[in-house]
Coordinates of C-alpha atoms in Angstrom, one line a residue:
M1327 CA 131.3 64.1 91.3
E1328 CA 132.5 67.7 91.6
N1329 CA 129.1 69.0 90.4
R1330 CA 127.0 66.7 92.6
C1331 CA 125.3 67.5 95.8
R1332 CA 127.5 66.7 98.8
F1333 CA 124.5 65.8 101.1
W1334 CA 125.0 62.2 102.5
L1335 CA 122.0 60.0 102.4
P1336 CA 122.5 57.5 105.3
K1337 CA 119.8 55.0 104.2
K1338 CA 121.1 54.8 100.7
K1339 CA 124.7 55.1 101.9
R1340 CA 125.7 57.5 99.2
F1341 CA 125.7 61.2 98.3
C1342 CA 122.7 62.9 96.7
A1343 CA 122.8 62.5 92.9
N1344 CA 121.3 65.9 92.1
A1345 CA 123.5 68.7 90.7
S1346 CA 124.7 71.2 93.2
L1347 CA 123.6 74.9 93.0
Q1348 CA 126.1 77.4 91.6
G1349 CA 128.3 78.6 94.4
S1350 CA 127.1 75.9 96.8
Q1351 CA 128.1 72.3 97.6
F1352 CA 124.4 71.3 97.8
C1353 CA 121.3 71.0 95.7
G1354 CA 118.2 73.1 96.2
N1355 CA 116.6 70.3 98.4
H1356 CA 119.5 70.0 100.8
K1357 CA 120.9 73.5 100.9
P1358 CA 121.4 74.4 104.6
E1359 CA 119.3 77.3 105.9
S1360 CA 122.5 79.0 107.1
E1361 CA 123.5 79.6 103.4
E1362 CA 120.1 81.1 102.6
V1363 CA 119.9 84.9 102.9
R1364 CA 116.4 86.3 102.8
V1365 CA 115.7 90.0 102.3
P1366 CA 112.4 92.0 102.3
C1367 CA 110.9 92.5 98.9
P1368 CA 111.7 96.1 97.9
V1369 CA 108.2 96.4 96.3
D1370 CA 106.2 95.0 99.2
P1371 CA 108.1 94.4 102.4
S1372 CA 105.3 92.3 103.9
H1373 CA 107.0 89.3 102.3
S1374 CA 110.7 88.2 101.9
I1375 CA 112.6 86.3 99.2
L1376 CA 116.0 84.7 98.8
Q1377 CA 118.6 87.3 98.0
E1378 CA 119.8 85.3 95.0
N1379 CA 116.3 85.4 93.5
L1380 CA 115.8 89.2 94.1
E1381 CA 116.3 90.4 90.6
A1382 CA 114.0 87.7 89.1
H1383 CA 111.4 88.2 91.8
I1384 CA 111.0 91.9 91.2
K1385 CA 110.0 91.2 87.5
R1386 CA 107.1 88.8 88.5
C1387 CA 106.1 90.1 92.0
P1388 CA 102.3 90.6 92.0
S1389 CA 102.7 93.7 94.0
V1390 CA 104.4 95.4 91.1
K1391 CA 101.4 95.1 88.8
Q1392 CA 99.1 96.2 91.7
A1393 CA 101.3 99.3 92.3
Q1394 CA 101.4 100.1 88.6
A1395 CA 97.6 99.8 88.3
L1396 CA 97.1 101.9 91.4
Q1397 CA 99.4 104.7 90.2
A1398 CA 97.4 104.9 87.0
Q1399 CA 94.2 105.8 88.9
P1400 CA 93.2 109.5 88.8
F1401 CA 92.7 109.5 92.6
Y1402 CA 96.2 108.4 93.4
K1403 CA 98.4 111.2 94.6
K1404 CA 101.5 109.9 96.4
G1405 CA 101.6 111.3 100.0
V1406 CA 98.9 113.9 99.4
N1407 CA 97.5 113.4 102.9
G1408 CA 100.7 112.6 104.7
G1409 CA 101.4 115.9 106.3
M1410 CA 104.9 117.4 106.8
D1411 CA 107.5 118.0 109.5
E1412 CA 110.9 119.6 109.6
V1413 CA 112.6 116.8 107.6
D1414 CA 110.0 117.1 104.8
E1415 CA 110.3 120.9 104.8
V1416 CA 114.1 120.6 104.4
E1417 CA 113.7 118.1 101.6
E1418 CA 111.2 120.4 99.8
V1419 CA 113.5 123.4 100.0
L1420 CA 116.5 121.4 98.8
A1421 CA 114.5 120.0 95.9
R1422 CA 113.2 123.4 94.9
S1423 CA 116.7 124.7 94.9
N1424 CA 118.0 121.8 92.8
I1425 CA 120.4 120.9 95.5
S1426 CA 121.3 117.2 95.5
F1427 CA 121.3 115.4 98.8
N1428 CA 121.3 111.9 100.3
K1429 CA 118.1 111.0 102.1
P1430 CA 119.9 108.9 104.8
F1431 CA 121.6 112.2 105.7
L1432 CA 118.3 113.5 107.0
E1433 CA 116.9 111.9 110.1
S1434 CA 113.8 109.7 109.5
S1435 CA 110.6 111.5 110.5
V1436 CA 108.8 108.3 111.4
L1437 CA 109.8 106.8 114.7
S1438 CA 109.3 103.2 115.8
S1439 CA 108.1 102.3 119.2
V1440 CA 111.6 101.2 120.2
A1441 CA 113.0 104.6 119.1
K1442 CA 110.3 106.4 121.1
R1443 CA 111.1 104.4 124.2
D1444 CA 114.8 104.9 123.8
A1445 CA 114.3 108.7 123.6
I1446 CA 112.2 108.6 126.9
C1447 CA 114.9 106.6 128.7
R1448 CA 117.5 109.2 127.8
L1449 CA 115.6 111.8 129.8
S1450 CA 116.6 112.5 133.4
V1451 CA 114.3 111.7 136.3
V1452 CA 113.6 115.4 136.7
E1453 CA 112.8 115.9 133.0
L1454 CA 110.5 112.9 133.0
S1455 CA 108.6 114.0 136.1
Q1456 CA 108.2 117.5 134.7
L1457 CA 106.7 115.9 131.5
F1458 CA 104.3 113.9 133.7
G1459 CA 103.3 117.1 135.5
K1460 CA 102.8 119.0 132.2
I1461 CA 100.6 116.2 130.8
K1462 CA 98.5 116.2 133.9
S1463 CA 98.1 120.0 133.9
I1464 CA 97.0 120.1 130.2
H1465 CA 94.5 117.3 130.7
N1466 CA 92.9 119.1 133.7
S1467 CA 92.2 122.1 131.6
F1468 CA 89.8 120.3 129.2
A1469 CA 88.8 117.0 131.0
S1470 CA 85.1 117.9 130.7
T1471 CA 85.5 118.1 126.8
I1472 CA 85.0 114.3 126.5
L1473 CA 81.5 113.0 127.1
E1474 CA 80.1 109.5 127.4
S1475 CA 77.6 108.6 124.7
Y1476 CA 76.8 104.9 124.4
A1477 CA 73.9 105.2 122.0
I1478 CA 72.3 102.2 120.4
P1479 CA 69.7 103.5 117.9
E1480 CA 66.3 101.9 117.4
A1481 CA 67.2 101.4 113.8
C1482 CA 69.8 98.8 114.8
S1483 CA 67.9 97.0 117.6
R1484 CA 66.2 94.4 115.3
W1485 CA 69.6 93.8 113.6
L1486 CA 71.3 93.3 116.9
N1487 CA 68.5 91.1 118.2
Q1488 CA 68.9 88.8 115.2
Q1489 CA 65.3 89.5 114.1
V1490 CA 66.4 90.0 110.5
E1491 CA 68.6 87.9 108.3
R1492 CA 72.3 88.9 108.6
K1493 CA 74.5 87.9 105.8
V1494 CA 77.8 88.7 107.5
P1495 CA 79.4 87.1 110.6
F1496 CA 78.1 88.4 113.9
Q1497 CA 80.2 89.2 117.0
E1498 CA 78.3 91.0 119.7
K1499 CA 81.3 93.1 120.8
H1500 CA 81.9 94.5 117.4
A1501 CA 78.2 94.9 116.5
L1502 CA 77.6 97.0 119.6
Q1503 CA 80.5 99.3 118.7
Q1504 CA 79.1 99.6 115.1
A1505 CA 75.6 100.3 116.4
S1506 CA 76.8 103.0 118.8
I1507 CA 78.8 104.7 116.1
L1508 CA 75.6 104.9 114.0
G1509 CA 73.6 106.0 117.0
N1510 CA 76.0 108.9 117.6
M1511 CA 75.8 109.8 113.9
E1512 CA 72.0 110.0 114.3
A1513 CA 72.4 112.1 117.5
I1514 CA 74.5 114.7 115.8
G1515 CA 72.2 114.9 112.9
I1516 CA 74.1 113.3 110.0
L1517 CA 71.9 110.2 109.8
E1518 CA 68.1 110.4 109.5
K1519 CA 66.1 108.1 111.7
P1520 CA 64.2 105.7 109.4
D1521 CA 60.5 106.3 109.3
N1522 CA 59.6 102.7 109.6
V1523 CA 61.6 101.7 112.7
G1524 CA 59.7 99.0 114.6
V1525 CA 57.8 97.6 111.7
S1526 CA 58.5 94.2 110.2
E1527 CA 60.7 95.4 107.3
M1528 CA 64.1 97.1 107.2
P1529 CA 64.3 100.7 106.0
C1530 CA 63.4 101.2 102.3
S1531 CA 63.5 104.2 100.0
N1532 CA 59.8 105.1 100.2
G1533 CA 59.9 107.4 103.3
S1534 CA 61.2 110.9 103.2
S1535 CA 63.9 110.4 105.7
A1536 CA 65.1 107.3 103.9
D1537 CA 65.2 109.3 100.6
K1538 CA 67.5 111.9 102.3
T1539 CA 69.8 109.2 103.7
S1540 CA 69.9 107.0 100.6
S1541 CA 70.9 109.9 98.4
T1542 CA 74.0 110.4 100.6
S1543 CA 77.2 108.5 99.8
V1544 CA 79.2 106.9 102.5
V1545 CA 83.0 106.5 102.4
E1546 CA 84.4 104.1 105.0
F1547 CA 88.1 104.6 105.7
G1548 CA 90.1 101.7 106.9
A1549 CA 87.1 99.6 105.9
G1550 CA 88.6 96.1 106.4
R1551 CA 85.8 93.7 105.5
G1552 CA 83.2 96.5 105.4
Y1553 CA 81.0 95.3 108.2
L1554 CA 80.3 98.8 109.6
T1555 CA 79.0 99.9 106.2
H1556 CA 77.0 96.7 105.9
M1557 CA 75.1 97.6 109.2
L1558 CA 74.6 101.1 108.0
A1559 CA 73.2 100.0 104.7
D1560 CA 70.9 97.4 106.3
C1561 CA 69.6 99.7 109.0
Y1562 CA 69.5 103.1 107.3
G1563 CA 69.0 102.3 103.6
I1564 CA 72.3 103.7 102.3
K1565 CA 72.6 102.9 98.6
K1566 CA 76.0 104.2 97.6
V1567 CA 79.2 103.3 99.4
Y1568 CA 82.9 103.5 98.9
L1569 CA 85.2 101.2 100.9
V1570 CA 88.8 102.5 101.3
E1571 CA 91.3 99.8 102.4
R1572 CA 94.9 99.2 101.4
K1573 CA 94.8 95.4 102.3
S1574 CA 93.0 92.5 100.8
Y1575 CA 90.6 90.5 103.1
K1576 CA 88.6 87.4 102.9
L1577 CA 84.9 87.2 104.0
K1578 CA 84.3 90.8 102.9
A1579 CA 80.8 92.3 103.1
D1580 CA 81.0 93.4 99.4
R1581 CA 79.3 90.3 98.0
S1582 CA 76.3 90.7 100.3
L1583 CA 76.1 94.4 99.7
R1584 CA 76.1 94.0 96.0
Q1585 CA 73.0 91.7 96.3
E1586 CA 71.0 94.6 97.7
K1587 CA 68.7 96.2 95.2
G1588 CA 69.9 99.5 93.9
M1589 CA 73.2 99.3 95.8
A1590 CA 76.3 100.9 94.2
I1591 CA 79.6 99.8 95.9
Q1592 CA 83.2 100.7 95.0
R1593 CA 86.2 99.4 96.8
L1594 CA 89.3 101.6 96.6
R1595 CA 92.4 99.5 97.4
I1596 CA 94.7 102.3 98.3
D1597 CA 96.5 103.8 101.3
I1598 CA 94.6 106.7 102.8
E1599 CA 97.8 108.7 102.7
D1600 CA 97.8 108.6 98.8
L1601 CA 94.0 109.1 98.3
D1602 CA 92.8 112.3 96.6
L1603 CA 89.1 111.8 97.4
H1604 CA 88.0 114.7 95.3
A1605 CA 89.5 113.0 92.2
V1606 CA 87.1 110.0 92.5
E1607 CA 84.9 110.8 89.6
S1608 CA 81.8 108.9 90.7
L1609 CA 81.7 110.5 94.1
K1610 CA 79.2 113.4 93.8
G1611 CA 77.0 115.3 96.2
P1612 CA 77.0 115.0 100.0
F1613 CA 78.9 112.2 101.6
L1614 CA 79.6 110.8 105.1
A1615 CA 83.1 109.8 106.2
I1616 CA 83.1 106.9 108.7
G1617 CA 85.8 104.6 110.2
K1618 CA 85.9 102.1 113.0
H1619 CA 89.3 101.9 114.7
L1620 CA 91.4 103.9 112.4
C1621 CA 94.8 102.9 113.7
G1622 CA 97.2 105.6 114.8
P1623 CA 97.9 108.2 112.0
A1624 CA 95.1 106.8 109.8
T1625 CA 92.7 109.1 111.7
D1626 CA 94.9 112.2 110.8
L1627 CA 95.2 111.0 107.2
T1628 CA 91.5 110.6 106.9
L1629 CA 90.7 114.1 108.3
R1630 CA 93.2 115.6 105.9
C1631 CA 91.8 113.6 103.1
C1632 CA 88.2 114.8 103.8
L1633 CA 88.8 118.4 105.0
S1634 CA 92.1 119.8 104.0
E1635 CA 92.1 122.6 101.5
Q1636 CA 95.1 121.3 99.7
H1637 CA 93.0 119.3 97.3
S1638 CA 91.2 122.3 96.0
Q1639 CA 94.6 124.1 95.4
K1640 CA 95.9 121.4 93.1
G1641 CA 94.0 122.7 90.1
D1642 CA 93.8 119.3 88.4
A1643 CA 91.2 118.9 85.7
C1644 CA 90.1 115.6 87.2
H1645 CA 89.1 117.1 90.5
N1646 CA 85.5 116.7 91.4
V1647 CA 84.2 119.9 93.0
D1648 CA 80.6 118.5 93.3
C1649 CA 81.3 116.3 96.3
N1650 CA 81.1 117.8 99.8
L1651 CA 81.5 116.4 103.3
K1652 CA 78.2 116.3 105.2
G1653 CA 79.6 114.7 108.4
L1654 CA 82.0 112.2 109.8
A1655 CA 82.2 109.6 112.6
I1656 CA 85.7 108.2 113.2
A1657 CA 86.6 105.8 116.0
T1658 CA 90.2 106.3 116.9
C1659 CA 92.7 103.7 118.2
C1660 CA 96.3 102.6 118.5
H1661 CA 97.5 106.1 119.5
H1662 CA 101.0 104.6 120.1
L1663 CA 101.4 104.5 116.3
C1664 CA 100.8 108.2 115.9
Q1665 CA 103.6 110.3 114.4
W1666 CA 104.3 114.0 114.6
K1667 CA 104.7 114.2 110.8
H1668 CA 101.1 113.0 110.2
Y1669 CA 99.4 114.6 113.2
I1670 CA 96.7 117.0 112.1
N1671 CA 97.0 119.7 114.7
K1672 CA 100.6 120.4 115.5
D1673 CA 99.7 124.0 116.3
F1674 CA 97.5 122.8 119.1
M1675 CA 100.3 120.8 120.7
L1676 CA 102.8 123.6 120.3
S1677 CA 100.4 126.1 121.9
L1678 CA 100.3 123.8 124.9
G1679 CA 104.1 123.7 125.1
I1680 CA 104.3 120.1 123.8
T1681 CA 107.3 119.7 121.6
K1682 CA 107.8 117.1 118.8
E1683 CA 109.8 114.9 121.2
E1684 CA 107.3 115.2 124.0
F1685 CA 104.5 114.3 121.6
H1686 CA 106.3 111.1 120.6
A1687 CA 106.7 110.3 124.3
M1688 CA 103.0 110.8 124.8
T1689 CA 102.2 108.5 122.0
W1690 CA 104.4 105.8 123.6
F1691 CA 102.7 106.3 127.0
T1692 CA 99.3 105.6 125.4
S1693 CA 100.0 101.9 125.1
W1694 CA 99.8 101.7 128.9
A1695 CA 96.1 102.5 128.7
V1696 CA 95.3 99.2 127.0
D1697 CA 97.9 96.8 128.3
A1698 CA 95.6 95.3 131.0
E1699 CA 92.0 95.2 132.2
H1700 CA 91.6 97.7 135.0
G1701 CA 87.8 98.0 135.1
S1702 CA 86.1 100.6 137.3
E1703 CA 89.5 101.3 139.0
L1704 CA 90.6 103.1 136.0
S1705 CA 87.6 105.4 135.9
D1706 CA 87.9 106.2 139.6
A1707 CA 91.6 106.9 139.2
L1708 CA 91.0 109.1 136.3
T1709 CA 88.4 111.1 138.3
H1710 CA 90.7 111.6 141.2
G1711 CA 93.8 112.2 139.0
L1712 CA 97.4 111.1 139.1
H1713 CA 99.7 111.3 142.0
L1714 CA 102.9 111.2 140.0
N1715 CA 104.4 114.4 141.4
S1716 CA 104.2 113.2 145.0
E1717 CA 105.4 109.8 144.0
V1718 CA 108.5 111.3 142.4
G1719 CA 109.1 113.4 145.4
D1720 CA 108.9 110.4 147.7
C1721 CA 111.4 108.2 145.8
G1722 CA 113.3 110.9 143.9
S1723 CA 116.5 110.4 146.0
S1724 CA 116.5 106.7 145.3
V1725 CA 115.6 106.7 141.6
E1726 CA 118.4 107.6 139.2
R1727 CA 117.1 106.8 135.8
A1728 CA 113.9 107.5 133.9
E1729 CA 113.5 103.8 133.1
E1730 CA 113.6 103.0 136.8
L1731 CA 111.0 105.6 137.5
M1732 CA 108.6 104.2 135.0
R1733 CA 109.2 100.6 136.2
N1734 CA 108.4 101.7 139.8
M1735 CA 105.1 103.3 138.8
E1736 CA 101.9 101.5 139.8
A1737 CA 100.2 99.8 137.0
L1738 CA 97.0 101.8 137.5
D1739 CA 99.0 105.1 137.4
R1740 CA 100.6 104.0 134.1
A1741 CA 97.1 103.2 132.7
V1742 CA 95.7 106.6 133.7
L1743 CA 98.7 108.4 132.2
G1744 CA 98.2 106.5 129.0
L1745 CA 94.5 107.3 128.9
I1746 CA 94.9 111.0 129.4
C1747 CA 97.6 111.1 126.7
K1748 CA 95.1 109.5 124.3
E1749 CA 92.5 112.1 125.3
I1750 CA 94.9 115.0 124.7
I1751 CA 95.8 113.7 121.2
D1752 CA 92.1 113.3 120.3
V1753 CA 91.1 116.7 121.7
G1754 CA 93.7 118.2 119.3
R1755 CA 92.0 116.5 116.5
L1756 CA 88.6 117.7 117.8
M1757 CA 89.8 121.3 117.8
W1758 CA 91.1 121.0 114.3
I1759 CA 87.7 119.7 113.0
K1760 CA 86.0 122.7 114.7
E1761 CA 88.4 125.0 113.0
Q1762 CA 87.2 123.7 109.7
G1763 CA 83.7 125.1 110.5
M1764 CA 82.1 121.9 111.7
V1765 CA 80.0 121.2 114.7
A1766 CA 82.0 118.4 116.4
K1767 CA 82.2 116.4 119.6
L1768 CA 84.5 113.8 121.1
V1769 CA 82.7 111.0 123.0
K1770 CA 83.4 107.7 124.6
Y1771 CA 81.0 105.7 122.5
V1772 CA 81.1 102.3 124.3
P1773 CA 82.1 101.3 127.8
S1774 CA 85.7 100.3 128.3
S1775 CA 84.5 96.8 129.2
I1776 CA 83.4 96.4 125.5
S1777 CA 86.6 98.1 124.1
P1778 CA 89.2 100.2 125.8
E1779 CA 89.7 101.9 122.4
N1780 CA 86.4 103.8 122.8
H1781 CA 86.9 107.4 121.5
L1782 CA 84.7 108.6 118.7
L1783 CA 85.0 111.9 116.7
A1784 CA 81.6 112.9 115.4
A1785 CA 81.0 116.0 113.3
S1786 CA 78.3 117.7 111.3
K1787 CA 78.6 120.4 108.7
H1788 CA 75.6 122.6 109.1
V1789 CA 74.8 125.1 106.4

């Protein structure tokens, strides 16, 4: 009886007859949850396992084989697009000097939203109000930089009106965003308008403009299911596409795309941070970089992946020097996830007097821009500006903590503050793209009623 499960079965009026687990009074069926300790898988933290099964799980975890297969690819370079901050620089210096150190000794360079909020709450009321004033002043200096450009091209009209067979799920909200991205690409000159717009068939490779477009490869970053690329292929005759996505999805557009005559498609299941695009052997000639809603730092990783000079400095034999960026169109989103380490234009922020800590505060404020539907009120408030300084002056004597000041702000003021922080972050990205020799613009590519995440970076590399 000592090795039997001690769980009492009331209907049978006896104890369970199964053998108990080692170190427990119960069998596997009746072991109380309180005795089970689950820990994140060290290979893939997206799932957890029982601590007692950890060693055995690591040997058979599917993520291990996936990671090993990925690391064997020539285009895998750990952290090649990640960027650096003070912590990484210290680590690099210590490593070069062969000085041993414990990583926990160095403060983590990636902050959670909770850590960002806690840092803001530690500010005094005066410091927080000064930060509000600085943000407002910076935004006023380039508010006219961001234009509105809701552009639905003729090439997409028949697709949107369901006059052609669509082989992927259709949601109007997302389709309008995809179409406007393509329309802005056409407007800046990186997509050729198909010759046969308005006729009964979709674009083919017979026309001169279609030939130019179909000879260009397209790399979609953060591709998800690949629906943006699918519309691009259907409406503009693109014939060679690369889909970069670290996650696995059902209902992907890949199967439908592969049915297209002459279509070459390659899905790269890899984190953008680790992708050396110039080491993808099959990517040759001009290519376009696109992305719809690249969350937080993914935009910075993508820009660094496509435009940073670091790839050409590696000197690896596998590097493909024949591929060149023709243009890009990246819809940004989720600015609250941005990190100083990854941000592409730290020099821009520093030139404005924005410190690392203030940048992280700005990223936290951006969540206020999308936490509710404000409609036309938000546009009007943005036009007339914030009134934070006067508000602080009115209640400064009664407000003692930064947290209380933020709580007392009007919802509309919070939304406006979040919106202008988003714009400052994206303007920095715009300036960096221009510094790389590209003709670039930052636009609001759809009305906020369709999506409050409506910023698009579009750029063309004219020669």
